[in-house]
Coordinates of C-alpha atoms and ligand atoms in Angstrom, one line a residue:
M1 CA 104.8 145.4 74.0
A2 CA 104.8 143.5 77.2
D3 CA 103.7 139.9 76.8
D4 CA 102.6 138.8 80.2
F5 CA 101.4 135.2 80.7
F6 CA 99.0 133.4 83.0
I7 CA 99.7 130.3 84.9
V8 CA 96.5 128.4 85.7
Q9 CA 96.1 125.4 87.9
G10 CA 93.1 123.6 86.5
L11 CA 90.2 122.2 88.5
G12 CA 90.2 118.8 86.7
G13 CA 86.5 119.1 85.9
K14 CA 85.4 119.8 89.5
R15 CA 82.8 122.5 90.1
T16 CA 84.2 124.4 93.0
L17 CA 84.1 128.1 92.2
V18 CA 82.1 130.2 94.5
G19 CA 81.4 134.0 94.7
E20 CA 80.6 137.0 92.7
L21 CA 81.9 138.0 89.2
P22 CA 81.3 141.6 88.4
V23 CA 81.0 142.4 84.7
R24 CA 82.8 145.6 83.4
G25 CA 81.7 148.0 80.7
S26 CA 81.7 146.8 77.1
K27 CA 84.7 147.4 75.0
N28 CA 82.7 147.5 71.8
A29 CA 80.3 150.1 73.3
A30 CA 83.1 152.2 74.9
L31 CA 85.0 152.7 71.6
P32 CA 82.2 154.3 69.6
A33 CA 81.2 156.3 72.6
M34 CA 84.7 157.7 72.9
A35 CA 84.7 158.4 69.1
S36 CA 81.4 160.3 69.5
A37 CA 83.3 162.8 71.8
L38 CA 84.4 164.5 68.5
L39 CA 80.9 165.6 67.9
F40 CA 80.3 167.3 71.3
D41 CA 80.6 171.0 72.2
G42 CA 82.6 170.5 75.5
A43 CA 84.2 167.9 77.7
L44 CA 82.2 164.7 77.5
T45 CA 82.3 162.4 80.6
L46 CA 81.6 158.8 80.0
G47 CA 81.0 156.4 82.9
N48 CA 81.8 152.6 83.2
I49 CA 84.7 152.8 80.7
P50 CA 86.7 149.6 81.4
L51 CA 90.4 149.8 82.1
I52 CA 91.4 147.9 79.0
E53 CA 94.1 148.3 76.3
D54 CA 91.8 149.1 73.5
A55 CA 90.2 152.1 75.3
G56 CA 93.8 153.2 76.0
F57 CA 94.8 152.9 72.3
L58 CA 91.8 154.9 71.2
G59 CA 92.4 157.5 73.9
D60 CA 96.0 157.8 72.6
I61 CA 94.8 158.3 69.0
L62 CA 92.4 161.0 70.1
E63 CA 95.2 162.7 72.1
E64 CA 97.5 162.6 69.0
L65 CA 94.7 164.4 67.1
G66 CA 94.7 167.1 69.8
A67 CA 92.1 166.0 72.3
Q68 CA 92.5 165.9 76.1
V69 CA 91.7 162.6 77.6
K70 CA 91.6 162.1 81.3
R71 CA 90.6 159.3 83.6
G72 CA 88.2 160.4 86.4
G73 CA 87.3 158.2 89.4
N74 CA 85.0 155.3 89.2
G75 CA 85.5 154.3 85.6
D76 CA 84.8 157.8 84.3
L77 CA 86.7 159.0 81.2
I78 CA 86.6 162.7 80.3
L79 CA 87.2 163.6 76.7
D80 CA 87.6 167.1 75.4
T81 CA 88.0 167.3 71.7
R82 CA 87.5 171.1 71.2
K83 CA 91.2 171.6 70.3
V84 CA 91.4 168.7 67.9
N85 CA 93.0 170.0 64.7
A86 CA 94.4 167.0 62.9
T87 CA 92.5 164.5 60.7
A88 CA 95.1 161.9 59.9
L89 CA 95.0 158.9 62.2
P90 CA 98.5 158.1 63.5
R91 CA 99.6 155.1 61.5
E92 CA 101.3 153.0 64.2
I93 CA 98.4 152.8 66.7
A94 CA 95.7 152.9 64.1
K95 CA 97.1 149.9 62.3
R96 CA 97.3 148.0 65.6
M97 CA 93.7 148.5 66.2
R98 CA 91.1 147.9 63.5
A99 CA 88.4 149.5 65.5
S100 CA 90.1 152.9 65.2
V101 CA 88.3 153.2 61.8
I102 CA 85.2 154.2 63.9
L103 CA 86.9 157.7 64.0
A104 CA 86.5 158.1 60.2
G105 CA 82.8 159.1 60.4
P106 CA 83.0 161.9 63.1
L107 CA 86.3 163.3 61.7
L108 CA 85.0 163.4 58.2
A109 CA 81.7 165.0 59.2
R110 CA 83.3 167.6 61.5
F111 CA 86.4 168.6 59.5
G112 CA 85.5 167.6 56.0
E113 CA 88.4 165.2 55.6
V114 CA 90.1 162.2 57.2
S115 CA 92.9 159.9 56.4
F116 CA 93.8 156.5 57.9
P117 CA 95.9 153.5 57.1
H118 CA 94.4 150.4 55.6
P119 CA 93.1 148.5 58.6
G120 CA 93.9 145.3 56.8
G121 CA 92.7 141.8 57.7
C122 CA 93.4 140.3 61.1
V123 CA 93.7 136.9 62.7
I124 CA 89.9 136.3 62.8
G125 CA 89.7 136.8 59.0
N126 CA 89.4 139.2 56.1
R127 CA 87.9 142.5 57.4
P128 CA 87.1 144.8 54.5
I129 CA 85.9 148.4 54.8
D130 CA 84.0 148.6 51.5
F131 CA 80.7 149.3 53.2
F132 CA 82.2 152.3 55.0
L133 CA 83.7 153.7 51.9
E134 CA 80.6 153.3 49.8
G135 CA 78.5 154.9 52.6
F136 CA 80.7 157.9 52.8
Q137 CA 80.7 158.2 49.0
K138 CA 76.9 158.1 49.0
M139 CA 77.1 161.0 51.4
G140 CA 79.0 162.9 48.8
A141 CA 82.6 162.2 49.9
Q142 CA 85.4 161.5 47.5
Y143 CA 88.1 159.0 48.4
E144 CA 91.6 158.3 47.2
E145 CA 93.2 155.0 47.9
A146 CA 97.0 155.1 48.2
K147 CA 99.5 152.3 49.0
D148 CA 99.5 153.4 52.6
G149 CA 95.8 154.0 53.2
Y150 CA 92.8 156.1 52.4
R151 CA 92.0 159.8 52.2
L152 CA 88.4 161.0 52.2
R153 CA 87.1 164.4 51.5
A154 CA 83.6 165.7 52.1
P155 CA 82.0 167.9 49.4
S156 CA 82.5 171.6 49.9
G157 CA 79.1 172.1 51.6
G158 CA 79.7 169.1 54.0
L159 CA 78.4 165.6 54.0
R160 CA 74.8 165.1 52.7
G161 CA 72.1 162.9 54.1
T162 CA 71.3 159.9 52.0
D163 CA 69.8 156.4 51.9
I164 CA 72.3 153.6 52.5
F165 CA 71.6 149.9 52.3
F166 CA 74.2 147.6 53.8
R167 CA 74.6 144.4 51.8
Q168 CA 75.4 142.8 55.2
P169 CA 74.8 144.2 58.6
T170 CA 78.0 145.8 59.9
V171 CA 78.4 146.9 63.5
T172 CA 81.2 149.5 63.2
G173 CA 80.0 150.5 59.7
T174 CA 76.5 151.3 61.2
E175 CA 78.1 153.2 64.0
T176 CA 80.6 155.3 62.1
L177 CA 78.0 156.2 59.4
M178 CA 75.5 157.1 62.2
L179 CA 78.2 159.4 63.7
A180 CA 78.8 161.0 60.3
A181 CA 75.0 161.4 59.6
V182 CA 74.5 163.3 62.9
R183 CA 76.5 166.2 61.4
A184 CA 75.4 165.8 57.8
H185 CA 72.9 168.0 55.9
G186 CA 69.5 166.4 55.8
A187 CA 68.2 163.0 56.6
T188 CA 70.1 159.7 56.4
T189 CA 68.5 156.3 56.5
L190 CA 70.6 153.3 57.3
R191 CA 69.0 150.0 56.1
N192 CA 69.9 146.5 57.0
A193 CA 71.7 148.2 59.8
A194 CA 73.3 146.3 62.8
M195 CA 70.9 145.9 65.7
E196 CA 73.5 145.1 68.4
P197 CA 73.1 146.6 71.9
E198 CA 76.3 148.7 71.3
V199 CA 74.6 150.4 68.3
V200 CA 71.5 151.1 70.5
F201 CA 73.7 152.5 73.3
L202 CA 75.5 154.8 70.8
A203 CA 72.2 156.1 69.4
E204 CA 71.0 156.9 73.0
L205 CA 74.2 158.7 73.8
L206 CA 74.0 160.8 70.7
R207 CA 70.3 161.6 71.4
A208 CA 71.2 162.7 74.9
G209 CA 73.3 165.3 73.2
G210 CA 70.4 166.5 71.0
A211 CA 70.8 164.3 67.9
Q212 CA 67.7 163.2 66.1
I213 CA 67.8 159.4 65.6
N214 CA 65.0 156.9 65.4
G215 CA 64.9 153.2 64.8
E216 CA 68.1 152.0 66.5
G217 CA 67.7 148.3 67.5
T218 CA 65.8 147.7 64.3
P219 CA 67.2 147.2 60.7
T220 CA 66.2 150.8 59.7
I221 CA 67.8 153.8 61.5
E222 CA 66.8 157.3 60.5
I223 CA 69.1 160.2 61.4
T224 CA 68.4 163.9 60.8
G225 CA 71.7 165.8 60.7
K226 CA 72.4 169.1 62.3
D227 CA 75.1 171.5 61.4
K228 CA 76.2 172.1 65.0
P229 CA 77.9 170.2 67.7
L230 CA 76.0 168.1 70.2
R231 CA 75.5 169.4 73.7
V232 CA 77.2 167.6 76.6
P233 CA 74.5 165.8 78.5
H234 CA 73.9 166.7 82.2
K235 CA 73.8 163.1 83.3
T236 CA 76.9 161.1 82.6
P237 CA 76.1 158.4 80.1
R238 CA 77.2 155.0 81.4
V239 CA 78.6 152.4 79.0
I240 CA 76.5 149.2 78.9
P241 CA 77.9 146.0 80.5
D242 CA 80.0 143.8 78.3
R243 CA 77.7 141.1 77.1
I244 CA 80.6 138.9 75.8
E245 CA 82.3 139.0 79.1
A246 CA 79.0 138.2 80.8
G247 CA 78.4 135.3 78.5
S248 CA 81.9 133.9 78.9
F249 CA 81.5 134.1 82.7
L250 CA 78.2 132.3 82.3
I251 CA 79.9 129.4 80.5
L252 CA 82.7 129.3 83.1
A253 CA 80.2 129.2 85.9
A254 CA 78.2 126.4 84.2
L255 CA 81.4 124.3 83.8
A256 CA 83.3 125.1 87.0
G257 CA 80.9 126.9 89.4
K258 CA 79.4 125.7 92.7
D259 CA 77.5 128.9 93.2
I260 CA 78.4 131.9 91.1
L261 CA 76.7 135.3 90.9
I262 CA 77.4 137.3 87.8
K263 CA 76.7 140.9 88.6
H264 CA 76.3 144.2 86.8
C265 CA 75.2 142.6 83.5
E266 CA 72.3 142.8 81.1
P267 CA 71.1 139.2 80.7
E268 CA 68.7 140.3 78.0
H269 CA 71.7 141.0 75.8
I270 CA 72.7 137.3 75.8
R271 CA 69.3 135.8 75.8
V272 CA 70.3 133.4 73.0
L273 CA 73.1 131.9 75.1
I274 CA 70.9 131.6 78.2
E275 CA 68.2 129.8 76.2
L276 CA 70.8 127.4 74.7
L277 CA 72.5 126.7 78.1
R278 CA 69.2 126.1 79.7
T279 CA 68.3 123.6 77.1
A280 CA 71.6 121.9 77.8
G281 CA 70.6 121.6 81.5
V282 CA 72.4 124.6 83.0
D283 CA 70.6 126.0 86.1
I284 CA 70.5 129.7 85.6
E285 CA 68.6 132.2 87.7
V286 CA 68.2 135.4 85.8
G287 CA 67.5 138.8 87.3
K288 CA 67.4 142.2 85.6
D289 CA 71.1 142.8 86.1
F290 CA 72.4 139.5 87.4
M291 CA 72.7 135.8 86.7
R292 CA 73.2 133.1 89.3
V293 CA 74.5 129.7 88.3
R294 CA 74.4 126.6 90.4
P295 CA 75.2 123.0 89.4
P296 CA 72.1 121.1 88.3
V297 CA 70.9 118.4 90.7
R298 CA 68.8 115.5 89.4
A299 CA 66.6 113.6 91.7
S300 CA 68.7 110.5 90.9
E301 CA 71.8 112.3 91.8
S302 CA 71.4 112.6 95.5
L303 CA 74.8 111.1 95.8
G304 CA 76.2 114.3 94.4
K305 CA 77.4 113.1 91.0
A306 CA 77.4 116.1 88.7
Q307 CA 75.0 116.0 85.7
V308 CA 76.5 116.0 82.3
Y309 CA 75.1 118.7 80.1
K310 CA 73.5 118.1 76.7
S311 CA 75.1 119.4 73.6
F312 CA 73.6 122.0 71.2
G313 CA 74.4 123.3 67.8
I314 CA 75.6 126.9 67.1
K315 CA 75.2 129.1 64.1
T316 CA 76.7 132.5 64.7
H317 CA 74.5 135.4 63.6
E318 CA 74.0 139.1 63.9
Y319 CA 72.2 140.3 67.0
P320 CA 69.9 138.9 68.5
G321 CA 71.4 135.7 67.1
F322 CA 74.4 133.9 68.6
P323 CA 77.3 136.3 68.7
T324 CA 80.5 135.3 66.9
D325 CA 82.4 136.7 69.9
L326 CA 81.0 133.9 72.1
Q327 CA 81.5 131.1 69.6
A328 CA 85.0 130.0 71.0
P329 CA 84.0 130.1 74.7
A330 CA 80.8 128.1 73.8
V331 CA 82.8 125.5 72.0
V332 CA 84.7 124.9 75.3
F333 CA 81.3 124.3 76.8
L334 CA 80.4 121.8 74.1
T335 CA 83.6 119.8 74.7
Q336 CA 82.1 119.1 78.2
A337 CA 78.6 118.3 77.0
E338 CA 77.2 115.0 75.9
G339 CA 76.5 114.6 72.2
E340 CA 77.7 115.9 68.8
A341 CA 77.3 119.5 67.8
L342 CA 77.7 121.4 64.6
V343 CA 79.3 124.8 65.0
H344 CA 78.8 127.1 62.0
E345 CA 80.7 130.4 62.1
T346 CA 79.0 132.6 59.6
I347 CA 80.5 136.0 60.3
F348 CA 84.3 135.6 60.0
D349 CA 86.5 133.2 58.2
G350 CA 89.3 132.7 60.6
R351 CA 87.5 132.1 63.8
L352 CA 87.9 128.4 64.2
A353 CA 91.6 128.3 64.2
Y354 CA 91.7 127.8 68.0
A355 CA 90.2 124.3 67.6
K356 CA 93.6 122.7 67.0
D357 CA 94.8 123.8 70.5
L358 CA 91.6 122.6 72.2
S359 CA 92.0 119.3 70.4
A360 CA 95.5 119.1 71.7
M361 CA 94.1 119.5 75.2
G362 CA 91.9 116.5 74.6
A363 CA 88.8 117.9 72.9
N364 CA 87.2 116.0 70.0
I365 CA 86.8 118.6 67.3
T366 CA 86.7 117.9 63.6
L367 CA 87.1 120.9 61.3
W368 CA 85.1 120.6 58.1
D369 CA 86.2 123.9 56.6
A370 CA 87.0 127.4 57.6
H371 CA 83.4 127.9 58.8
R372 CA 82.2 124.6 60.2
A373 CA 83.3 122.2 62.9
V374 CA 81.9 119.2 64.8
V375 CA 82.4 118.9 68.5
K376 CA 81.9 115.6 70.2
G377 CA 81.7 115.5 74.0
P378 CA 82.2 115.1 76.8
T379 CA 86.0 114.9 76.8
P380 CA 88.2 115.7 79.8
L381 CA 90.8 118.4 79.0
K382 CA 94.5 118.4 80.0
G383 CA 96.4 121.6 80.8
R384 CA 99.1 122.7 78.4
E385 CA 101.0 125.7 77.0
L386 CA 98.7 127.9 74.9
H387 CA 99.1 130.9 72.7
G388 CA 95.7 132.7 72.3
P389 CA 95.4 133.9 68.7
D390 CA 92.9 136.7 69.5
L391 CA 90.9 138.2 72.3
R392 CA 87.9 135.9 72.3
A393 CA 89.8 132.7 71.6
G394 CA 92.1 133.8 74.4
L395 CA 89.2 133.8 76.8
A396 CA 88.1 130.4 75.5
Y397 CA 91.6 129.1 76.3
L398 CA 91.4 130.6 79.8
I399 CA 88.1 128.8 80.4
A400 CA 89.6 125.6 79.0
A401 CA 92.6 125.9 81.3
I402 CA 90.5 126.5 84.3
I403 CA 88.4 123.3 83.8
A404 CA 91.4 121.1 82.6
R405 CA 93.4 118.8 84.7
G406 CA 96.9 120.1 85.6
K407 CA 98.7 123.3 84.8
S408 CA 98.4 125.5 81.7
V409 CA 100.5 128.4 80.7
L410 CA 98.6 131.0 78.7
H411 CA 100.6 133.3 76.5
N412 CA 99.5 136.4 74.6
V413 CA 97.6 137.7 77.6
R414 CA 97.9 141.1 75.9
F415 CA 95.0 140.1 73.7
I416 CA 92.8 139.3 76.7
D417 CA 93.9 142.7 78.2
R418 CA 92.6 144.4 75.1
G419 CA 89.0 143.7 76.1
H420 CA 88.9 142.6 79.8
E421 CA 89.9 144.6 82.8
R422 CA 92.4 142.7 85.0
I423 CA 90.4 139.5 84.5
E424 CA 92.7 137.4 86.7
E425 CA 91.9 139.4 89.8
R426 CA 88.2 138.8 89.4
L427 CA 88.7 135.1 88.7
R428 CA 91.0 134.7 91.7
A429 CA 88.2 136.1 93.9
I430 CA 86.0 133.1 93.0
G431 CA 88.7 130.5 93.6
V432 CA 90.5 130.2 90.3
M433 CA 94.2 129.4 90.7
I434 CA 95.6 131.9 88.3
E435 CA 98.7 134.0 88.4
R436 CA 100.0 136.7 86.0
V437 CA 103.6 136.6 85.3
K438 CA 104.9 140.0 84.1
N439 CA 107.3 140.1 81.2
Ligands
LIG501 N1 82.1 143.6 56.4 C1 82.3 143.8 55.0 N2 82.6 145.0 54.6 C2 82.7 146.1 55.5 C3 82.4 145.8 56.9 C4 82.1 144.6 57.3 O1 82.3 142.9 54.2 O2 82.9 147.2 55.1 C5 81.7 142.2 56.8 C6 82.8 141.6 57.7 O3 83.9 141.0 57.0 C7 82.0 140.6 58.5 C8 80.7 141.2 58.6 O4 80.6 142.2 57.6 O5 81.9 139.4 57.8 C9 80.4 141.8 59.9 O6 81.4 142.6 60.4 P1 81.2 143.9 61.3 O7 81.5 145.1 60.4 O8 79.9 143.8 61.9 O9 82.4 143.7 62.4 P2 83.1 144.9 63.1 O10 82.2 146.0 63.3 O11 84.4 145.1 62.5 C10 82.4 144.3 65.5 C11 83.1 144.0 66.8 C12 83.7 142.6 66.7 C13 82.6 141.6 66.5 C14 81.9 141.9 65.2 C15 80.7 141.1 64.9 C16 83.8 146.2 67.5 C17 84.9 147.1 67.8 N3 84.1 145.0 67.0 O12 83.4 144.2 64.5 O13 84.3 142.3 68.0 O14 83.2 140.3 66.3 O15 81.4 143.3 65.3 O16 79.8 141.1 65.9 O17 82.7 146.5 67.8 C18 86.0 141.6 69.5 O18 85.5 142.4 70.3 O19 86.9 140.8 69.8 C19 85.5 141.7 68.1 C20 86.2 141.2 67.1

């Protein structure tokens, strides 16, 4: 796989960026929406699908199963799964992309069987699928675990509705079981379900096709299954904006913006970040689908000296709490804020590993354990060579490189490409000195 890299000339702490930053469709909403195509009776068109690697990988898997997947204009993606006849996820791509496990629910419900390789852990930590397997079992499925993966079979009459309590809210688990329950016999209740906006979007999409779902966005989702495919809706469903991209742009704008307008976003989806940044002193104007950030000016600062923001603690939490996917970008903010902050990552156990690299850039971060770190600021950052370990840490490095003094070389751009559509083009348009070097 190509490993492009970015060369970034840092701003050395100056707030000079000006212009508009459009937010693209959400990766984590696009993937379950694409998986849902397996439940529709014709070609499903989805709007606002970002041009990102992960959408490409999932499209490739669907094609290997027999679907037709075409890009339309304007971010549309057209998925026709009527000729799908295979139920085994292709190993190579499926292993590369943990989120492919989202396909298990709709395949099992529609064909009565599915097999997939063990998705395994990944760099952000141990990522089990026990809640998925237990959920499918409660719906009557049997599973066999072999060395190379899982094979699930629905009972002869098809999956049965049931009552499932998640021991911990799981986003993809809630989504894939919801997708299965839409085609199961009878009613399914998902309790302690994930409340993320991506889950709500999926429920709305399924309902537009005739599914009976209530309670999405709360911990209890009720689904009444139907033994027939969903109807393709007349109006093209549009994937919701990426709240993590919007939040990362907000942090960048606070640290390096002179006047930045973040467009096509849903500020309500990142309310927690907006509230925290405002407490820190960031000047954010919020509209229904935009956010504008300008440097704060204190009366005593008529000479133009930028205000130093105040620090805040972070504890990651399921929605509407602080998203784990924004934890690394927020830590970059904290390195520039005054005070000492405790960062507590509660969702994953490998999501503070990037701290070492930020420290090497000049940040003052003490790691207590795999879940907790203390960040003391403000500390100027120096550019350097960086290898982003995953998508979200990659974005944090990018923000750090932009605010640092001097040049940074950012490797592993493929991780950033997995979730963000040609980010360098959008950043260049507001004045970031960034160049992609193709490899
Ligand atoms: N968990 C289990 N057993 C399971 C499933 C989950 O113990 O069977 C645990 C996980 O280990 C974790 C917690 O439950 O501690 C929550 O994990 P969840 O299942 O919600 O995560 P996910 O669905 O695999 C999605 C996003 C992630 C995001 C998390 C948390 C997608 C495709 N991925 O993952 O996004 O970090 O929710 O919000 O929706 C990313 O986009 O870079 C990314 C990693």
